[in-house]
Short mmCIF file of C-alpha atoms in Angstrom, two decimals:
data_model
loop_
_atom_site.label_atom_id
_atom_site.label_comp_id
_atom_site.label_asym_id
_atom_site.label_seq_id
_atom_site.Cartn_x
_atom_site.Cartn_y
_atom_site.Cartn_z
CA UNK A 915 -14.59 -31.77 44.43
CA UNK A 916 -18.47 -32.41 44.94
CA UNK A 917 -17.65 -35.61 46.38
CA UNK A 918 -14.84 -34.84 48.81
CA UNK A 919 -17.24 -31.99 50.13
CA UNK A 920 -19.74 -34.43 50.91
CA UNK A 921 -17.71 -36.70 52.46
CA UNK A 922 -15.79 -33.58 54.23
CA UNK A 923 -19.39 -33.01 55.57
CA UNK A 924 -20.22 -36.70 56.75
CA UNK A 925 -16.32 -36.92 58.63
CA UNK A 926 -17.41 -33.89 60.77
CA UNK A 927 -20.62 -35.20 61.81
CA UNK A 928 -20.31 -38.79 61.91
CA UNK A 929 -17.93 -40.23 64.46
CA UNK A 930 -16.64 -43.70 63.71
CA UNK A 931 -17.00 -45.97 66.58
CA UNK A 932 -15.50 -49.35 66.83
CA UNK A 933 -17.15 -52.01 64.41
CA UNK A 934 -18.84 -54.97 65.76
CA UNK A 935 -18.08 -57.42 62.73
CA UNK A 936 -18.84 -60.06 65.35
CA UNK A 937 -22.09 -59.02 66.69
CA UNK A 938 -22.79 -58.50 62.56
CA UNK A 939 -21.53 -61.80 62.02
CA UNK A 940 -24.09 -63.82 64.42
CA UNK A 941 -26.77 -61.24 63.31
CA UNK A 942 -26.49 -62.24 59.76
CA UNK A 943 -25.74 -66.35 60.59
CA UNK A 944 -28.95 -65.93 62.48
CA UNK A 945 -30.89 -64.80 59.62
CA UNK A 946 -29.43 -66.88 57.33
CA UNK A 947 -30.44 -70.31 59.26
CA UNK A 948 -26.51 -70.95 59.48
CA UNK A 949 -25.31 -72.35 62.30
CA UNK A 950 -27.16 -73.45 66.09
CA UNK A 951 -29.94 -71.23 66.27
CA UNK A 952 -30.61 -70.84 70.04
CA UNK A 953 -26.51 -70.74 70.72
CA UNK A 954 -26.38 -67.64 68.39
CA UNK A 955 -29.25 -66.03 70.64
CA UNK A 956 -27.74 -67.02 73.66
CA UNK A 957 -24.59 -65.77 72.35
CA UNK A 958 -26.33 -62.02 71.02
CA UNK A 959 -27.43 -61.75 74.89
CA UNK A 960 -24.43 -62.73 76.96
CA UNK A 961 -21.92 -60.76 74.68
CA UNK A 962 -23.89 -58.20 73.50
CA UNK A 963 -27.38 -57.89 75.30
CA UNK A 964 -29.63 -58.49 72.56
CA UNK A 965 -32.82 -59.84 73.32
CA UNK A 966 -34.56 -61.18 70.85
CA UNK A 967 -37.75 -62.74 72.70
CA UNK A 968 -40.54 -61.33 70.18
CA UNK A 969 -42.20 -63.88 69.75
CA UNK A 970 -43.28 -61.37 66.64
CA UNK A 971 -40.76 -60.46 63.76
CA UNK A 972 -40.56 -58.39 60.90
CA UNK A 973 -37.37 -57.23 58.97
CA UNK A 974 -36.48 -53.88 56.77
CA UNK A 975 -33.65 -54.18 54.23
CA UNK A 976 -32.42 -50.68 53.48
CA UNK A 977 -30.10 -51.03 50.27
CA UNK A 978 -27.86 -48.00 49.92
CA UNK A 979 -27.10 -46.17 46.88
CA UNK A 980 -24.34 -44.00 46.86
CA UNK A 981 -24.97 -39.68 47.09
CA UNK A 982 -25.79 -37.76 43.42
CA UNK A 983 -22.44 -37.13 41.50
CA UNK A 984 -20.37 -39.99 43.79
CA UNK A 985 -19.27 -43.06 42.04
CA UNK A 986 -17.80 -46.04 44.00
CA UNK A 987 -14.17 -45.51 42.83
CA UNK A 988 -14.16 -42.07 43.73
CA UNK A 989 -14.47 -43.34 47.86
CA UNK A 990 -11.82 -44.42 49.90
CA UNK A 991 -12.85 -47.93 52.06
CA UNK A 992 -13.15 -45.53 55.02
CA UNK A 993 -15.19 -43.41 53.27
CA UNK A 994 -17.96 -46.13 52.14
CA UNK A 995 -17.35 -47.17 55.94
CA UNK A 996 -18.59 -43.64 57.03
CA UNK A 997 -21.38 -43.61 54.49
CA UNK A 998 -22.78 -46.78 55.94
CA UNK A 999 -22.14 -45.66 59.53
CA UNK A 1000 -24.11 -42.49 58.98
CA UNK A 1001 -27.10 -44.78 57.78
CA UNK A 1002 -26.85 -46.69 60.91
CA UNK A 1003 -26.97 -43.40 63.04
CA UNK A 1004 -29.37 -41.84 61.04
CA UNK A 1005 -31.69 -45.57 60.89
CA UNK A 1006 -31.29 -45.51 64.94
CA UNK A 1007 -32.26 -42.28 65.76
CA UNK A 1008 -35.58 -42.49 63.71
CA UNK A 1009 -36.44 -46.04 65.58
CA UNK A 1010 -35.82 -44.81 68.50
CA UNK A 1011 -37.43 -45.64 71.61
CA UNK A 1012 -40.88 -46.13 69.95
CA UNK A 1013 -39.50 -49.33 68.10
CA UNK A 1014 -37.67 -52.45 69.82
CA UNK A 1015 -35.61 -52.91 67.07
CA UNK A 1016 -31.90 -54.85 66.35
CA UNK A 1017 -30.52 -52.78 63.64
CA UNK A 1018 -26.58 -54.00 62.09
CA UNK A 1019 -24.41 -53.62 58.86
CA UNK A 1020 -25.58 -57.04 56.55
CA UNK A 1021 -23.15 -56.17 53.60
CA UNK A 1022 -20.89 -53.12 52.37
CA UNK A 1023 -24.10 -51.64 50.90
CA UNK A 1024 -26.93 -52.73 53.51
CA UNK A 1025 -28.32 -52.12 56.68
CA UNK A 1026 -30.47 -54.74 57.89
CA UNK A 1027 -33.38 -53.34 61.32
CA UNK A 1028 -35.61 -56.32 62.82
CA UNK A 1029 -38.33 -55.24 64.62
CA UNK A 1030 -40.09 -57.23 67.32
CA UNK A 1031 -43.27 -57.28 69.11
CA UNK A 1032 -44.25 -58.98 72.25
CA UNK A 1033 -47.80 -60.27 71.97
CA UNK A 1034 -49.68 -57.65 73.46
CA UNK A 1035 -47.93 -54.99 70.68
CA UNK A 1036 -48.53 -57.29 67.93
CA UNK A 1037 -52.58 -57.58 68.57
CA UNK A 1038 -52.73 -53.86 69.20
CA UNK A 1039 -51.04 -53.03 65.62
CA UNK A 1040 -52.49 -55.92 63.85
CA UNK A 1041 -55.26 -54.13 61.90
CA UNK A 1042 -52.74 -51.32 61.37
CA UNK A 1043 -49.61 -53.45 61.09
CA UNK A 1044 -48.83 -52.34 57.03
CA UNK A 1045 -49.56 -48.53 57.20
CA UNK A 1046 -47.16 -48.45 60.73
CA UNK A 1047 -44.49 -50.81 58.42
CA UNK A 1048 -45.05 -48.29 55.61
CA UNK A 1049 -45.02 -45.19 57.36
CA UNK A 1050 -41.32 -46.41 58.46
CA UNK A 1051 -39.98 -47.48 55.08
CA UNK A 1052 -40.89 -44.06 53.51
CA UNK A 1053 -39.73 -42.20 57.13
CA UNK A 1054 -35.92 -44.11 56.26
CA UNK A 1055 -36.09 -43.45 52.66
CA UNK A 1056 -37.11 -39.56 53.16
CA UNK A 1057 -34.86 -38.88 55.81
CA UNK A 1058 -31.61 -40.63 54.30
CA UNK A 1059 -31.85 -39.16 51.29
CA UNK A 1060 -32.78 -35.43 53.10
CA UNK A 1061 -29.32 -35.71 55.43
CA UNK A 1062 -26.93 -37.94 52.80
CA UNK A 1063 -28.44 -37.71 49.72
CA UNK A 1064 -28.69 -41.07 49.54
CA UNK A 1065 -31.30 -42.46 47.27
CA UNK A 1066 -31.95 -45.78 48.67
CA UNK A 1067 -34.35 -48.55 48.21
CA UNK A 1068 -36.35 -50.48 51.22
CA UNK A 1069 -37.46 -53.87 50.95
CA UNK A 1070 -40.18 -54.91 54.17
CA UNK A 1071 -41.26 -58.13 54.88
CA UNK A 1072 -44.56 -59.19 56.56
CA UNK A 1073 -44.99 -60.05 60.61
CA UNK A 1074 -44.37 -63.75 61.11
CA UNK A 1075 -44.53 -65.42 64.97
CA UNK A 1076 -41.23 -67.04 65.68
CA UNK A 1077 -37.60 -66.85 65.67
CA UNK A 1078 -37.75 -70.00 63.25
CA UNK A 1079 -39.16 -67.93 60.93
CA UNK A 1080 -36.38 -64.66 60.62
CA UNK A 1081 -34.68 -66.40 57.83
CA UNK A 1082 -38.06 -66.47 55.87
CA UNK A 1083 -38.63 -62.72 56.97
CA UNK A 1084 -34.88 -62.05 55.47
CA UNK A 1085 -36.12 -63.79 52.11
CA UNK A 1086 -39.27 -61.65 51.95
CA UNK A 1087 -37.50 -58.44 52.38
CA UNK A 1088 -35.25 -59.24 49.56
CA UNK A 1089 -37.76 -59.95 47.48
CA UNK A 1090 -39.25 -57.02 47.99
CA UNK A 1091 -36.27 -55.30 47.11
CA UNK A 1092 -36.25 -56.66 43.74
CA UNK A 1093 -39.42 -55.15 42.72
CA UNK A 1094 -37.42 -51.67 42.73
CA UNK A 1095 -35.95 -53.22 39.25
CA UNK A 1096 -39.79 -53.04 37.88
CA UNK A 1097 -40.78 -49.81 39.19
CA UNK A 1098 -37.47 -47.49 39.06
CA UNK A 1099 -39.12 -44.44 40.38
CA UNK A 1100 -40.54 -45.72 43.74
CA UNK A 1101 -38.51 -46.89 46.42
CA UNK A 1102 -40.44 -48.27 48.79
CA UNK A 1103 -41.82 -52.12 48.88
CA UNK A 1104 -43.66 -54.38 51.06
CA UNK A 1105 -43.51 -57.78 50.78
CA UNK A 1106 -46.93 -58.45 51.12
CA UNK A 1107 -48.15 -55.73 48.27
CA UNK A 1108 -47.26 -58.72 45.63
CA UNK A 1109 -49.62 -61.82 45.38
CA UNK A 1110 -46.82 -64.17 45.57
CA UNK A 1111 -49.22 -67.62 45.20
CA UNK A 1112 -49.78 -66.58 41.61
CA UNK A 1113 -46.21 -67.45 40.62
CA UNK A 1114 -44.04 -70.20 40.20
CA UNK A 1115 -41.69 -70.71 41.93
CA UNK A 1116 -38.90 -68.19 40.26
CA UNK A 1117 -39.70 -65.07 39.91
CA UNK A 1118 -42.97 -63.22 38.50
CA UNK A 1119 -42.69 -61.62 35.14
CA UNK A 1120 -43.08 -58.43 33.74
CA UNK A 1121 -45.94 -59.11 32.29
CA UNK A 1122 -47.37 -60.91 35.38
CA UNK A 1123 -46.72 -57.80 37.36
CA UNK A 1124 -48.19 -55.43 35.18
CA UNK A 1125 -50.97 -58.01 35.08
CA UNK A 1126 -51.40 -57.70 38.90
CA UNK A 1127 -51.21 -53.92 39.25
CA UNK A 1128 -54.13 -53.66 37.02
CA UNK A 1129 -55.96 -55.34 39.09
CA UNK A 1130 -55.27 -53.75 42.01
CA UNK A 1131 -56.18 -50.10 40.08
CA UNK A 1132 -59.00 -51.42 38.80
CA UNK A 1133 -60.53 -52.95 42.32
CA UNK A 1134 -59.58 -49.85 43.93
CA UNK A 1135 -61.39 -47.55 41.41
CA UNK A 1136 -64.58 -49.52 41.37
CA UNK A 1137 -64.84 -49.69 44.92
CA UNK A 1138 -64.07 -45.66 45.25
CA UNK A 1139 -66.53 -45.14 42.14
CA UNK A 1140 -68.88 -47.06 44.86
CA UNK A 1141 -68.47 -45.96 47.97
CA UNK A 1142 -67.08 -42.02 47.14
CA UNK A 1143 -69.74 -40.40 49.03
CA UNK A 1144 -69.13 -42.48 52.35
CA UNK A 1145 -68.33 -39.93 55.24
CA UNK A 1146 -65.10 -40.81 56.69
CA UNK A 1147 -63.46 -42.79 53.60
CA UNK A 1148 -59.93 -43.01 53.58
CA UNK A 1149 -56.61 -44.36 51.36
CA UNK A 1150 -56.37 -46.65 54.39
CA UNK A 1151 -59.38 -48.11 54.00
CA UNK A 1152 -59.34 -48.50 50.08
CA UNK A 1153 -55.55 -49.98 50.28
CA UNK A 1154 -57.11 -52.51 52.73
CA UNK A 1155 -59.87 -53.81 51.00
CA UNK A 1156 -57.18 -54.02 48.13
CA UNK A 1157 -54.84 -55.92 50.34
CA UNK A 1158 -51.60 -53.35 50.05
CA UNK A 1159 -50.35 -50.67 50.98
CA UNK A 1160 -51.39 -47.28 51.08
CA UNK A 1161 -48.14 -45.97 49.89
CA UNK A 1162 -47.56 -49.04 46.78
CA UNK A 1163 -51.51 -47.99 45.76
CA UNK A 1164 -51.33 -44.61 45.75
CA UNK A 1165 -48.35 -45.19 43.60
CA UNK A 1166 -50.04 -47.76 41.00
CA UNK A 1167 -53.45 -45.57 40.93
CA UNK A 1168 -51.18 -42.42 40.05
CA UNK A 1169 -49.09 -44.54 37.20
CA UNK A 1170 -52.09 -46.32 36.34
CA UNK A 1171 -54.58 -43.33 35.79
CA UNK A 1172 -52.91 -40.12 36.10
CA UNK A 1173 -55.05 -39.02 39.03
CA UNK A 1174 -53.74 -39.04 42.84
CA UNK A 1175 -55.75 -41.29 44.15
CA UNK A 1176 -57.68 -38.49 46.69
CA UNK A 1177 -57.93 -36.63 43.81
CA UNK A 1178 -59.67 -39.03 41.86
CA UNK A 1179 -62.34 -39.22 45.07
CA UNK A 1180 -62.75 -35.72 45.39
CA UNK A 1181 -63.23 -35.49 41.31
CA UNK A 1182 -65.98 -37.76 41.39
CA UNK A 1183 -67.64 -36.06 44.68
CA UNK A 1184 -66.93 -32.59 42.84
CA UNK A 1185 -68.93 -33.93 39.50
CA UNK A 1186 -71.62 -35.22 41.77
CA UNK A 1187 -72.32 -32.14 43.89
CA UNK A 1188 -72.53 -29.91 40.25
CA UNK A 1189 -74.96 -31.90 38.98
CA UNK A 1190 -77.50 -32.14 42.18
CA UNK A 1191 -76.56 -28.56 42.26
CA UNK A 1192 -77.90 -27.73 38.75
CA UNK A 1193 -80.47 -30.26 38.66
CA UNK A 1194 -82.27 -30.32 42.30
CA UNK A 1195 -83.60 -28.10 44.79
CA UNK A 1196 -81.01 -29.47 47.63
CA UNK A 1197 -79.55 -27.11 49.82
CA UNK A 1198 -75.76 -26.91 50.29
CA UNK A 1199 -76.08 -28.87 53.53
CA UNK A 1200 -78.01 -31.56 51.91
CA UNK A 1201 -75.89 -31.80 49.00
CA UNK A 1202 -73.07 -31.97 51.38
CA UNK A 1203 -74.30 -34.78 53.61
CA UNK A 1204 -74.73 -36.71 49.83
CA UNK A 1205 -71.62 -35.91 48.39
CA UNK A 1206 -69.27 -37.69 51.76
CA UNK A 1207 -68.60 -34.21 53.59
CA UNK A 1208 -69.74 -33.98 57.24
CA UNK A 1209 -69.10 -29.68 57.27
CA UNK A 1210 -71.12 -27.55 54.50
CA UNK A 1211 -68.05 -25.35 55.24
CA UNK A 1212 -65.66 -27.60 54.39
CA UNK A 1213 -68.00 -28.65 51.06
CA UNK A 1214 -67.82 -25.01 50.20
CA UNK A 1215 -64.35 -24.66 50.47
CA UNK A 1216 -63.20 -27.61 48.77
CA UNK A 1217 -65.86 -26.83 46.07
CA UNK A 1218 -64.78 -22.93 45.29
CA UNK A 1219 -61.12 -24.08 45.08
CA UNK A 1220 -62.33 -26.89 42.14
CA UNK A 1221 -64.60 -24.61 40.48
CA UNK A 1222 -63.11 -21.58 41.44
CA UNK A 1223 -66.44 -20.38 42.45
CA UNK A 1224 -69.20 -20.91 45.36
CA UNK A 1225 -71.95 -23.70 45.73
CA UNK A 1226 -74.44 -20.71 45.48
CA UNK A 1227 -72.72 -18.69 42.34
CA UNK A 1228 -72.48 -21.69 40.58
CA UNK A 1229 -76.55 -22.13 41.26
CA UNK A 1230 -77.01 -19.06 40.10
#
């Protein structure tokens, strides 16, 4: 009964229009490396107006999991039709204008977006190029699993130049999406959060991984046990001396250590400013200016909500 209701739901808001197995077809032969390259692009822009001119490229996998309390037997092939449909709509509409993006149906339980970038974009987002790529795997995996209760996982690759290099792109992506087997409860990966050129060629190990990710904690703590008191740090800027993601580190430091990652800086600011506090004659100002925080008001306020009392109580 759950499931009929959902998929009641889906039929009244989702619309089936005609499939384009063709225009999926090329899309996927294209990725793939099957077939003559530059007649499959010529072919995606007479039939279908697809221009894929770039020159840069990056590709999200989004693998689809079906709703809570749905098993695959329980849907009709329409209804797994619909499901995937409603992705598509849903993937679209959060692209939007702001992305040029190619998004299409890669198998019963995927949907495949490449992004391009024409030069200019590319050097404009290049410093910020993961945290924009991140910000849009969690946006997909939020808002999918907000309107269809879908709990899916996204694989992203990295930006390559080239439409030589989309099958590479596709590979990347996948193998991102194999990560999800190693860390169950997040859902979001980026190619370039693994240090691939420590592996053989097959497949890292568990133990490799796990190997990796302490690394990663550990860099990121020392350099935050260093540099806490620097006005202006961010989770950007730690996750990019780290070489990942903001999202994948906050995730690791949180497993890793228990602490949010913020957390852990404002602990360690917190600890600092009770101690000059109780051991110096520094004002509140001064204390402030040591401790990272460019307000005394702000100081104040994040200190009475750790301590549950004021700068100047605890003094006295």
């Amino acid at each position: 009964a759950a499931s009929e209701a959902v998929m009641s739901e889906l039929r009244e808001q989702f619309r089936m229009e005609e499939p384009a197995p063709e225009k999926d077809g090329l899309l996927g032969q294209l990725l793939g490396g099957a077939g003559d390259q530059q007649a499959i692009l010529d072919a995606l822009a007479q039939r279908y107006g697809i221009s894929l001119y770039g020159p840069h490229y990056s590709i999200i996998i989004v693998s689809l999991n079906l709703p809570s309390g749905i098993r695959k037997q329980q849907l009709l092939p329409k209804d797994s039709e619909l499901l995937q449909y409603a992705a598509l709509n849903i993937i679209n509409e959060l692209m939007g204008e702001e992305w040029n993006h190619v998004i299409f149906s890669s198998d019963d339980q995927e949907v495949t977006v490449m992004i391009q970038w024409d030069g200019k974009k590319a050097e404009e987002i290049n410093v910020d190029k993961i945290n924009q790529l991140d910000m849009i795997g969690r946006s997909l995996h939020f808002n999918l699993h907000k309107y269809l209760r879908l709990s899916c996982v996204v694989g992203i690759s990295q930006i390559l130049k080239g439409t030589e290099f989309l099958t590479t792109l596709k590979e990347q992506a996948r193998r991102a999406l194999l990560r999800h087997a190693d860390h169950p409860d997040h859902y979001v990966f980026y190619y370039g959060d693994f240090d691939w050129s420590r592996y053989a060629a097959q497949e890292p190990t568990a133990d490799e991984l796990n190997a990796q990710n302490n690394v990663i904690v550990d860099r990121a703590k020392s350099y935050i046990d260093h540099n806490y008191a620097q006005k202006g740090l961010t989770l950007h800027e730690v996750a990019q001396r780290n070489h990942v993601s903001p999202n994948y580190l906050s995730y690791l430091f949180k497993k890793k250590t228990g602490f949010n990652l913020w957390e852990y800086v404002i602990k360690l600011r917190m600890e600092e400013s009770r101690r000059l506090l109780t051991t110096t004659d520094l004002r509140r100002y001064e204390i402030s200016e040591q401790v990272g925080y460019e307000s005394p008001e702000h100081f104040s306020k994040i200190f009475k909500k750790y301590f549950g009392m004021s700068p100047s109580e605890l003094k006295k």
